[in-house]
Amino acid sequence: MNVLIVEDESRIAKRIERMTRDILGNDLHFLTHINTLHEALKFIENSSLDFVLLDLNLNGESGFDLLTTAVSESFHTIVISAYQDQAITAFEYGVLDFVPKPFNRGRLEQAFNRAITKEKTAANKVRFLAVKKRQRIQLIPIEDLLFIKGAGVYTELFLTDGTKELHDKSLEKLEQLLSPTFERVHKSYLLKVSEVREIIVKPGSKYMAELKNGALIPIGRTKYRDIKAKWL
């Protein structure tokens, strides 16, 4: 795994680095520490990462200026901060976990395990998905999202206005972040259950979800019973 630590206090950064090496062991390929917002943004743009461990106060600059960029990327972001009053906002932007300072090894390991075991976030407070568009970051409100389709290592977000946007995160990572109102109905689809108008059974035990906008989404055979129960 490739990990970036963004932390302006050297002592804390060394502690995070020591714990991260201990927790990830041989799974850790490289680990880098950066202490400024500008350098971190530049590094993220030119690197392949699995995790960013982010402080929210960087030499007086707000980590939220980096957060919107970070959450639009393919990797997961874990915030490590003393500003616990900002935890809800961080979750709303789509971070995997918020580790409050002071912290211990067990709490940091719990955050990593959420990604490794594909556990859903405890908060389920995501209000936006950040996407990159024309060199800028656009925040898509969750209420505008109908369903998500896997597109290789990326995903396509289908919105209520009939448009779609490309997101850098995989379907599995978005499934972790989104609330239970979104269900994995097929290996390639996540949808908002409240948008289902009808479940259609076709010959050959094939199942489709018809959405209120008329879109037809396939339902996997192993998912059918669970989806039908939640929909009814």
XYZ file of N, CA and C in Angstrom:
696
model
N 0.832 -1.196 0.000
C 0.000 0.000 0.000
C 0.871 1.253 0.000
N 0.367 2.291 -0.612
C 1.079 3.560 -0.700
C 0.337 4.597 0.147
N 1.052 5.183 1.090
C 0.423 6.049 2.087
C 1.104 7.412 2.120
N 0.293 8.460 2.165
C 0.797 9.824 2.339
C 0.286 10.374 3.669
N 1.212 10.876 4.487
C 0.857 11.550 5.739
C 0.988 13.050 5.510
N -0.100 13.786 5.763
C -0.067 15.248 5.646
C -0.263 15.812 7.045
N 0.844 16.233 7.665
C 0.837 16.631 9.079
C 1.962 17.653 9.286
N 1.634 18.792 9.936
C 2.647 19.845 10.087
C 3.491 19.699 11.352
N 3.095 18.856 12.291
C 3.877 18.656 13.517
C 4.755 17.414 13.334
N 6.066 17.627 13.329
C 7.014 16.550 13.051
C 6.882 15.396 14.043
N 6.704 15.743 15.324
C 6.618 14.695 16.353
C 5.417 13.781 16.112
N 4.285 14.392 15.781
C 3.074 13.590 15.543
C 3.220 12.797 14.245
N 3.816 13.423 13.230
C 4.005 12.726 11.956
C 4.859 11.469 12.145
N 5.918 11.584 12.948
C 6.781 10.415 13.195
C 6.017 9.319 13.928
N 5.130 9.733 14.827
C 4.327 8.752 15.570
C 3.368 8.030 14.619
N 2.706 8.793 13.752
C 1.794 8.187 12.768
C 2.569 7.245 11.853
N 3.751 7.687 11.436
C 4.564 6.859 10.535
C 4.962 5.541 11.202
N 5.378 5.632 12.469
C 5.791 4.415 13.193
C 4.616 3.439 13.327
N 3.456 3.986 13.700
C 2.277 3.123 13.862
C 1.847 2.514 12.527
N 1.889 3.342 11.467
C 1.455 2.857 10.145
C 2.344 1.717 9.676
N 3.658 1.866 9.856
C 4.587 0.791 9.464
C 4.310 -0.475 10.262
N 3.994 -0.317 11.535
C 3.714 -1.457 12.405
C 2.414 -2.147 12.000
N 1.383 -1.349 11.683
C 0.062 -1.910 11.351
C 0.061 -2.587 9.982
N 0.616 -1.930 8.985
C 0.538 -2.462 7.617
C 1.635 -3.469 7.301
N 2.740 -3.430 8.040
C 3.798 -4.432 7.853
C 4.278 -4.510 6.416
N 4.345 -5.742 5.901
C 4.855 -5.965 4.541
C 3.904 -5.462 3.455
N 2.665 -5.126 3.843
C 1.718 -4.595 2.854
C 2.024 -3.139 2.503
N 2.895 -2.505 3.278
C 3.246 -1.109 3.019
C 4.368 -1.040 1.985
N 4.074 -0.418 0.838
C 5.092 -0.284 -0.219
C 5.906 0.992 -0.055
N 5.216 2.110 0.099
C 5.963 3.320 0.441
C 5.124 4.247 1.304
N 5.796 5.066 2.091
C 5.143 6.000 2.996
C 5.879 7.329 2.898
N 5.131 8.394 2.678
C 5.733 9.721 2.531
C 5.070 10.694 3.493
N 5.890 11.581 4.067
C 5.357 12.627 4.943
C 5.575 13.985 4.300
N 4.487 14.778 4.229
C 4.556 16.147 3.707
C 3.880 17.063 4.725
N 4.449 18.262 4.911
C 3.910 19.119 5.975
C 3.273 20.413 5.479
N 3.106 20.562 4.166
C 2.438 21.759 3.670
C 1.325 21.386 2.693
N 0.327 22.251 2.646
C -0.826 22.018 1.786
C -0.433 21.985 0.313
N 0.368 22.947 -0.097
C 0.747 23.064 -1.502
C 1.512 21.832 -1.972
N 2.494 21.406 -1.200
C 3.284 20.241 -1.597
C 2.447 18.974 -1.607
N 1.509 18.887 -0.662
C 0.653 17.702 -0.611
C -0.232 17.623 -1.857
N -0.810 18.746 -2.264
C -1.649 18.757 -3.465
C -0.848 18.334 -4.692
N 0.390 18.832 -4.778
C 1.254 18.501 -5.915
C 1.604 17.016 -5.904
N 1.873 16.474 -4.710
C 2.236 15.067 -4.595
C 1.063 14.172 -4.980
N -0.138 14.542 -4.504
C -1.345 13.756 -4.808
C -1.576 13.712 -6.313
N -1.360 14.837 -6.969
C -1.610 14.931 -8.410
C -0.707 13.999 -9.209
N 0.483 13.733 -8.689
C 1.478 12.967 -9.459
C 1.781 11.587 -8.884
N 0.923 11.099 -7.963
C 1.248 9.834 -7.294
C 0.064 8.885 -7.305
N 0.370 7.599 -7.190
C -0.653 6.580 -7.021
C -0.695 6.209 -5.543
N -1.832 6.470 -4.894
C -1.930 6.306 -3.443
C -3.083 5.382 -3.071
N -2.967 4.788 -1.885
C -4.078 4.005 -1.319
C -4.728 4.729 -0.154
N -3.916 5.502 0.592
C -4.445 6.248 1.734
C -3.769 7.612 1.829
N -4.556 8.625 2.251
C -3.993 9.881 2.728
C -4.456 10.066 4.170
N -3.482 10.267 5.067
C -3.767 10.538 6.480
C -3.585 12.038 6.671
N -4.686 12.745 6.929
C -4.706 14.198 6.798
C -5.035 14.919 8.099
N -4.167 15.855 8.468
C -4.463 16.785 9.559
C -5.292 17.936 8.971
N -6.162 18.512 9.771
C -7.027 19.576 9.249
C -6.495 20.975 9.510
N -5.382 21.088 10.231
C -4.767 22.396 10.472
C -3.297 22.305 10.098
N -2.929 22.876 8.953
C -1.565 22.750 8.437
C -0.892 24.118 8.432
N -0.117 24.376 9.457
C 0.574 25.667 9.575
C -0.394 26.838 9.410
N -1.567 26.690 10.009
C -2.563 27.761 9.939
C -3.480 27.663 8.733
N -3.135 26.791 7.753
C -4.001 26.606 6.581
C -4.995 25.485 6.859
N -6.189 25.593 6.267
C -7.229 24.615 6.512
C -7.025 23.370 5.664
N -7.032 22.207 6.328
C -6.929 20.943 5.608
C -8.127 20.695 4.706
N -9.226 21.418 4.939
C -10.395 21.256 4.086
C -10.098 21.722 2.655
N -9.107 22.626 2.512
C -8.718 23.049 1.172
C -8.119 21.886 0.389
N -7.545 20.930 1.091
C -7.007 19.733 0.455
C -8.041 18.611 0.426
N -8.945 18.633 1.410
C -9.889 17.533 1.566
C -10.774 17.345 0.332
N -11.280 18.435 -0.231
C -12.170 18.296 -1.387
C -11.441 17.653 -2.569
N -10.160 17.961 -2.708
C -9.374 17.311 -3.763
C -9.136 15.845 -3.421
N -8.773 15.591 -2.168
C -8.439 14.223 -1.762
C -9.620 13.277 -1.950
N -10.822 13.706 -1.527
C -11.964 12.782 -1.588
C -12.446 12.548 -3.016
N -11.980 13.373 -3.970
C -12.359 13.137 -5.370
C -11.457 12.091 -6.015
N -10.393 11.707 -5.335
C -9.422 10.767 -5.896
C -9.834 9.320 -5.627
N -9.031 8.381 -6.160
C -9.370 6.963 -6.051
C -9.103 6.391 -4.667
N -8.229 7.028 -3.882
C -7.845 6.482 -2.577
C -8.826 6.906 -1.478
N -8.689 6.262 -0.317
C -9.469 6.653 0.862
C -8.703 7.702 1.670
N -9.445 8.599 2.304
C -8.851 9.630 3.157
C -9.258 9.392 4.604
N -8.257 9.403 5.495
C -8.504 9.287 6.931
C -8.026 10.591 7.570
N -8.924 11.294 8.248
C -8.547 12.537 8.921
C -8.062 12.209 10.329
N -6.911 12.802 10.710
C -6.385 12.676 12.077
C -6.279 14.094 12.620
N -7.163 14.469 13.531
C -7.243 15.876 13.925
C -7.742 16.022 15.356
N -7.329 17.124 15.975
C -7.818 17.458 17.312
C -9.146 18.198 17.255
N -9.535 18.619 16.056
C -10.757 19.420 15.904
C -11.962 18.497 15.715
N -12.398 17.905 16.829
C -13.477 16.917 16.746
C -14.795 17.539 16.304
N -14.946 18.843 16.489
C -16.176 19.503 16.055
C -16.292 19.521 14.523
N -15.187 19.192 13.837
C -15.224 19.169 12.374
C -15.405 17.761 11.799
N -15.614 16.797 12.701
C -15.725 15.403 12.247
C -16.939 15.213 11.339
N -18.081 15.777 11.727
C -19.289 15.590 10.921
C -19.092 16.170 9.527
N -18.507 17.359 9.463
C -18.256 17.974 8.151
C -17.320 17.112 7.314
N -16.288 16.565 7.960
C -15.342 15.704 7.229
C -16.056 14.481 6.658
N -16.922 13.867 7.459
C -17.672 12.709 6.965
C -18.615 13.119 5.837
N -19.186 14.301 5.935
C -20.091 14.770 4.881
C -19.374 14.881 3.541
N -18.057 15.146 3.591
C -17.272 15.267 2.365
C -16.761 13.917 1.869
N -16.959 12.852 2.671
C -16.635 11.526 2.173
C -15.317 10.944 2.653
N -14.893 11.285 3.882
C -13.698 10.619 4.404
C -14.084 9.247 4.944
N -13.123 8.318 4.950
C -13.406 6.970 5.444
C -13.548 6.962 6.957
N -12.696 7.741 7.644
C -12.747 7.750 9.115
C -12.167 9.059 9.631
N -12.513 9.376 10.877
C -11.985 10.556 11.567
C -11.384 10.063 12.872
N -10.071 10.133 12.975
C -9.361 9.679 14.180
C -9.038 10.901 15.031
N -9.684 11.054 16.188
C -9.428 12.251 17.012
C -8.094 12.165 17.739
N -7.393 13.313 17.814
C -6.178 13.403 18.623
C -6.568 13.727 20.058
N -5.886 13.202 21.075
C -4.789 12.234 20.965
C -5.330 10.848 20.607
N -4.500 10.051 19.923
C -4.958 8.747 19.464
C -3.923 7.692 19.842
N -4.349 6.438 19.781
C -3.405 5.343 20.031
C -3.358 4.422 18.808
N -2.503 3.423 18.876
C -2.325 2.512 17.742
C -3.618 1.795 17.392
N -4.358 1.383 18.425
C -5.590 0.641 18.187
C -6.602 1.434 17.379
N -6.709 2.739 17.671
C -7.688 3.553 16.945
C -7.257 3.753 15.492
N -5.951 3.925 15.261
C -5.480 4.076 13.880
C -5.645 2.758 13.107
N -5.383 1.642 13.771
C -5.549 0.335 13.131
C -7.012 0.104 12.749
N -7.923 0.545 13.619
C -9.348 0.420 13.325
C -9.700 1.160 12.029
N -9.104 2.333 11.859
C -9.371 3.117 10.645
C -8.860 2.382 9.402
N -7.636 1.848 9.463
C -7.110 1.091 8.320
C -7.970 -0.146 8.039
N -8.405 -0.814 9.110
C -9.180 -2.044 8.926
C -10.504 -1.779 8.241
N -11.045 -0.578 8.420
C -12.305 -0.264 7.743
C -12.138 -0.352 6.231
N -10.987 0.051 5.761
C -10.729 -0.038 4.327
C -10.397 -1.462 3.915
N -9.568 -2.119 4.712
C -9.106 -3.462 4.348
C -10.261 -4.462 4.355
N -11.162 -4.363 5.341
C -12.295 -5.300 5.436
C -13.518 -4.798 4.691
N -13.400 -3.614 4.033
C -14.505 -3.010 3.274
C -15.726 -2.746 4.154
N -15.443 -2.429 5.436
C -16.523 -2.094 6.362
C -17.097 -0.731 5.989
N -18.411 -0.608 6.079
C -19.020 0.686 5.804
C -18.634 1.679 6.895
N -18.575 2.969 6.552
C -18.236 3.963 7.555
C -19.306 3.980 8.635
N -18.867 4.213 9.867
C -19.810 4.205 10.985
C -20.771 5.370 10.902
N -20.307 6.473 10.372
C -21.117 7.684 10.410
C -22.208 7.701 9.325
N -21.867 7.223 8.128
C -22.819 7.272 7.013
C -23.428 8.651 6.850
N -22.592 9.676 6.935
C -23.067 11.057 6.882
C -22.709 11.742 5.568
N -22.298 10.997 4.576
C -21.835 11.622 3.341
C -22.950 12.448 2.713
N -22.661 13.708 2.459
C -23.645 14.592 1.823
C -23.251 14.944 0.397
N -21.968 14.757 0.070
C -21.474 15.130 -1.255
C -20.531 14.046 -1.779
N -20.475 13.938 -3.104
C -19.386 13.215 -3.761
C -18.649 14.243 -4.607
N -17.342 14.310 -4.402
C -16.533 15.291 -5.117
C -16.012 14.676 -6.407
N -16.236 15.358 -7.533
C -15.729 14.869 -8.822
C -14.867 15.947 -9.463
N -13.887 15.466 -10.249
C -13.015 16.411 -10.963
C -13.644 16.769 -12.303
N -13.759 18.068 -12.553
C -14.395 18.505 -13.787
C -13.728 19.783 -14.276
N -13.144 19.709 -15.462
C -12.488 20.866 -16.087
C -11.505 21.534 -15.129
N -10.588 20.745 -14.603
C -9.513 21.251 -13.727
C -10.033 21.773 -12.390
N -11.310 21.521 -12.077
C -11.867 21.986 -10.805
C -12.552 20.816 -10.096
N -12.901 21.046 -8.825
C -13.616 20.033 -8.060
C -15.077 20.460 -7.939
N -15.985 19.568 -8.313
C -17.412 19.845 -8.196
C -18.010 18.915 -7.150
N -18.809 19.479 -6.232
C -19.456 18.668 -5.203
C -20.856 18.287 -5.667
N -21.108 16.980 -5.767
C -22.416 16.479 -6.185
C -23.222 16.135 -4.924
N -24.352 16.813 -4.669
C -25.168 16.464 -3.492
C -25.706 15.031 -3.612
N -25.682 14.294 -2.514
C -26.133 12.906 -2.531
C -27.592 12.802 -2.965
N -28.416 13.804 -2.626
C -29.833 13.724 -3.012
C -30.030 13.796 -4.525
N -28.992 14.241 -5.258
C -29.083 14.302 -6.724
C -28.644 13.005 -7.393
N -28.264 12.028 -6.593
C -27.704 10.787 -7.120
C -28.778 9.707 -7.200
N -28.944 9.089 -8.397
C -29.922 8.013 -8.580
C -29.269 6.640 -8.438
N -28.226 6.435 -9.229
C -27.514 5.157 -9.149
C -26.087 5.340 -9.640
N -25.251 4.336 -9.367
C -23.831 4.376 -9.723
C -23.496 3.104 -10.477
N -22.769 3.262 -11.563
C -22.354 2.109 -12.371
C -20.837 1.989 -12.365
N -20.355 0.792 -12.125
C -18.921 0.557 -12.187
C -18.420 0.695 -13.613
N -17.280 1.354 -13.773
C -16.686 1.549 -15.104
C -15.199 1.271 -14.988
N -14.853 -0.021 -14.893
C -13.455 -0.380 -14.668
C -13.050 0.027 -13.260
N -11.946 0.739 -13.139
C -11.513 1.197 -11.816
C -12.230 2.480 -11.422
N -13.037 3.026 -12.323
C -13.793 4.252 -12.052
C -15.265 3.902 -11.861
N -16.078 4.952 -11.641
C -17.524 4.778 -11.568
C -18.200 5.920 -12.305
N -19.421 5.652 -12.774
C -20.251 6.683 -13.395
C -21.411 6.995 -12.459
N -21.582 8.274 -12.142
C -22.671 8.715 -11.266
C -23.816 9.200 -12.142
N -24.994 8.602 -12.006
C -26.164 9.004 -12.787
C -27.047 9.871 -11.897
N -27.358 11.078 -12.388
C -27.992 12.100 -11.555
C -29.450 12.343 -11.936
N -30.175 13.006 -11.049
C -31.613 13.240 -11.247
C -31.899 14.134 -12.458
N -30.931 14.963 -12.872
C -31.169 15.841 -14.018
C -30.851 15.163 -15.348
N -30.574 13.862 -15.312
C -30.310 13.105 -16.538
C -28.854 13.102 -16.974
N -27.988 13.815 -16.261
C -26.573 13.838 -16.614
C -25.819 12.750 -15.845
N -24.579 12.525 -16.226
C -23.729 11.601 -15.486
C -22.330 12.188 -15.351
N -21.680 11.816 -14.261
C -20.332 12.301 -13.972
C -19.436 11.109 -13.680
N -18.154 11.248 -13.986
C -17.179 10.194 -13.715
C -16.504 10.445 -12.367
N -16.417 9.400 -11.560
C -15.729 9.503 -10.263
C -14.515 8.582 -10.272
N -13.437 9.008 -9.638
C -12.204 8.209 -9.636
C -12.260 7.011 -8.699
N -13.181 7.018 -7.736
C -13.251 5.896 -6.786
C -13.972 4.704 -7.416
N -13.581 3.512 -6.979
C -14.223 2.290 -7.450
C -15.610 2.147 -6.821
N -16.403 1.229 -7.367
C -17.733 0.964 -6.812
C -17.630 0.473 -5.369
N -16.630 -0.348 -5.090
C -16.462 -0.892 -3.732
C -16.181 0.222 -2.730
N -15.368 1.187 -3.107
C -15.035 2.272 -2.167
C -16.224 3.193 -1.942
N -16.981 3.477 -2.998
C -18.163 4.327 -2.806
C -19.218 3.596 -1.966
N -19.324 2.278 -2.151
C -20.276 1.502 -1.350
C -19.950 1.621 0.134
N -18.659 1.669 0.460
C -18.254 1.823 1.857
C -18.699 3.154 2.439
N -18.670 4.192 1.605
C -18.907 5.544 2.107
C -20.380 5.912 2.176
N -21.194 5.332 1.278
C -22.586 5.761 1.179
C -23.450 5.118 2.259
N -24.570 5.774 2.553
C -25.478 5.300 3.598
C -26.234 4.063 3.124
N -26.932 3.357 4.055
C -27.692 2.155 3.668
C -28.850 2.445 2.715
N -29.135 3.709 2.436
C -30.179 4.003 1.442
C -29.719 3.582 0.044
N -28.399 3.359 -0.112
C -27.866 2.845 -1.369
C -27.540 1.361 -1.193
N -27.973 0.562 -2.154
C -27.760 -0.879 -2.080
C -26.983 -1.371 -3.292
N -26.090 -2.322 -3.049
C -25.390 -2.990 -4.143
C -26.337 -4.046 -4.706
N -26.932 -3.783 -5.859
C -27.926 -4.697 -6.419
C -27.322 -5.633 -7.458
N -26.104 -5.331 -7.870
C -25.460 -6.085 -8.948
C -23.971 -5.825 -8.824
N -23.140 -6.694 -9.384
C -21.692 -6.490 -9.267
C -21.252 -5.153 -9.866
N -22.071 -4.601 -10.767
C -21.687 -3.349 -11.420
C -22.568 -2.170 -11.048
N -23.511 -2.347 -10.105
C -24.449 -1.255 -9.827
C -24.730 -1.079 -8.330
N -24.792 0.196 -7.936
C -25.325 0.628 -6.640
C -26.513 1.530 -6.951
N -27.622 1.379 -6.237
C -28.732 2.295 -6.506
C -29.400 2.743 -5.211
N -30.120 3.857 -5.316
C -30.881 4.372 -4.190
C -32.228 3.639 -4.184
N -32.466 2.845 -3.138
C -33.639 1.969 -3.104
C -34.930 2.767 -3.220
N -34.969 3.969 -2.664
C -36.195 4.782 -2.704
C -36.563 5.213 -4.123
N -35.628 5.064 -5.077
C -35.904 5.439 -6.469
C -36.486 4.296 -7.285
N -36.628 3.109 -6.666
C -37.150 1.953 -7.392
C -38.676 2.052 -7.489
N -39.195 2.009 -8.718
C -40.649 2.035 -8.920
C -41.220 0.622 -8.987
N -40.452 -0.290 -9.574
C -40.954 -1.657 -9.731
C -39.787 -2.616 -9.869
N -40.000 -3.831 -9.369
C -39.028 -4.900 -9.602
C -39.640 -5.879 -10.592
N -38.960 -6.092 -11.691
C -39.484 -6.885 -12.802
C -38.774 -8.234 -12.838
N -39.574 -9.308 -12.905
C -39.016 -10.656 -13.036
C -39.170 -11.086 -14.487
N -38.070 -11.413 -15.127
C -38.081 -11.819 -16.531
C -37.811 -13.316 -16.653
N -38.148 -13.894 -17.803
C -37.879 -15.331 -17.987
C -36.400 -15.652 -17.763
N -36.160 -16.847 -17.216
C -34.788 -17.279 -16.975
C -34.239 -16.743 -15.666
N -35.173 -16.404 -14.724
C -34.776 -15.871 -13.404
C -33.872 -14.653 -13.517
N -34.258 -13.750 -14.424
C -33.545 -12.496 -14.547
C -34.379 -11.395 -13.906
N -33.718 -10.515 -13.173
C -34.427 -9.492 -12.404
C -33.922 -8.106 -12.794
N -34.887 -7.167 -12.840
C -34.549 -5.788 -13.174
C -35.253 -4.852 -12.189
N -34.595 -3.773 -11.848
C -35.229 -2.702 -11.072
C -35.550 -1.562 -12.029
N -36.840 -1.209 -12.085
C -37.216 -0.059 -12.893
C -37.280 1.163 -11.975
N -36.506 2.178 -12.301
C -36.474 3.375 -11.459
C -37.599 4.334 -11.852
N -37.849 5.325 -11.017
C -38.928 6.282 -11.253
C -38.699 7.099 -12.518
N -37.435 7.183 -12.961
C -37.152 7.926 -14.201
C -37.175 7.019 -15.428
N -37.537 5.726 -15.221
C -37.632 4.789 -16.330
C -36.381 3.970 -16.576
N -35.288 4.281 -15.924
C -34.046 3.514 -16.112
C -34.227 2.090 -15.604
N -33.632 1.121 -16.309
C -33.684 -0.281 -15.910
C -32.303 -0.722 -15.443
N -32.249 -1.223 -14.206
C -30.978 -1.629 -13.602
C -31.033 -3.129 -13.306
N -30.057 -3.915 -13.758
C -30.086 -5.356 -13.465
C -29.871 -5.632 -11.973
N -30.565 -6.659 -11.493
C -30.395 -7.109 -10.109
C -29.774 -8.501 -10.146
N -28.709 -8.705 -9.430
C -28.066 -10.012 -9.372
C -28.978 -11.032 -8.711
N -28.882 -12.283 -9.162
C -29.759 -13.325 -8.603
C -29.614 -13.463 -7.102
N -28.393 -13.345 -6.621
C -28.168 -13.502 -5.177
C -28.633 -12.289 -4.392
N -28.912 -11.181 -5.073
C -29.322 -9.942 -4.397
C -30.839 -9.777 -4.386
N -31.544 -10.526 -5.233
C -32.959 -10.277 -5.476
C -33.792 -10.274 -4.199
N -33.686 -11.319 -3.394
C -34.540 -11.426 -2.203
C -34.301 -10.272 -1.235
N -33.044 -9.923 -1.003
C -32.735 -8.832 -0.071
C -33.257 -7.501 -0.592
N -33.073 -7.257 -1.888
C -33.520 -5.984 -2.454
C -35.039 -5.880 -2.408
N -35.707 -6.974 -2.743
C -37.173 -6.969 -2.726
C -37.687 -6.699 -1.313
N -37.065 -7.330 -0.301
C -37.492 -7.131 1.085
C -37.304 -5.678 1.521
N -36.201 -5.079 1.141
C -35.950 -3.686 1.539
C -36.844 -2.724 0.773
N -37.120 -3.048 -0.476
C -37.960 -2.181 -1.300
C -39.406 -2.190 -0.815
N -39.902 -3.397 -0.439
C -41.297 -3.509 0.015
C -41.457 -2.874 1.391
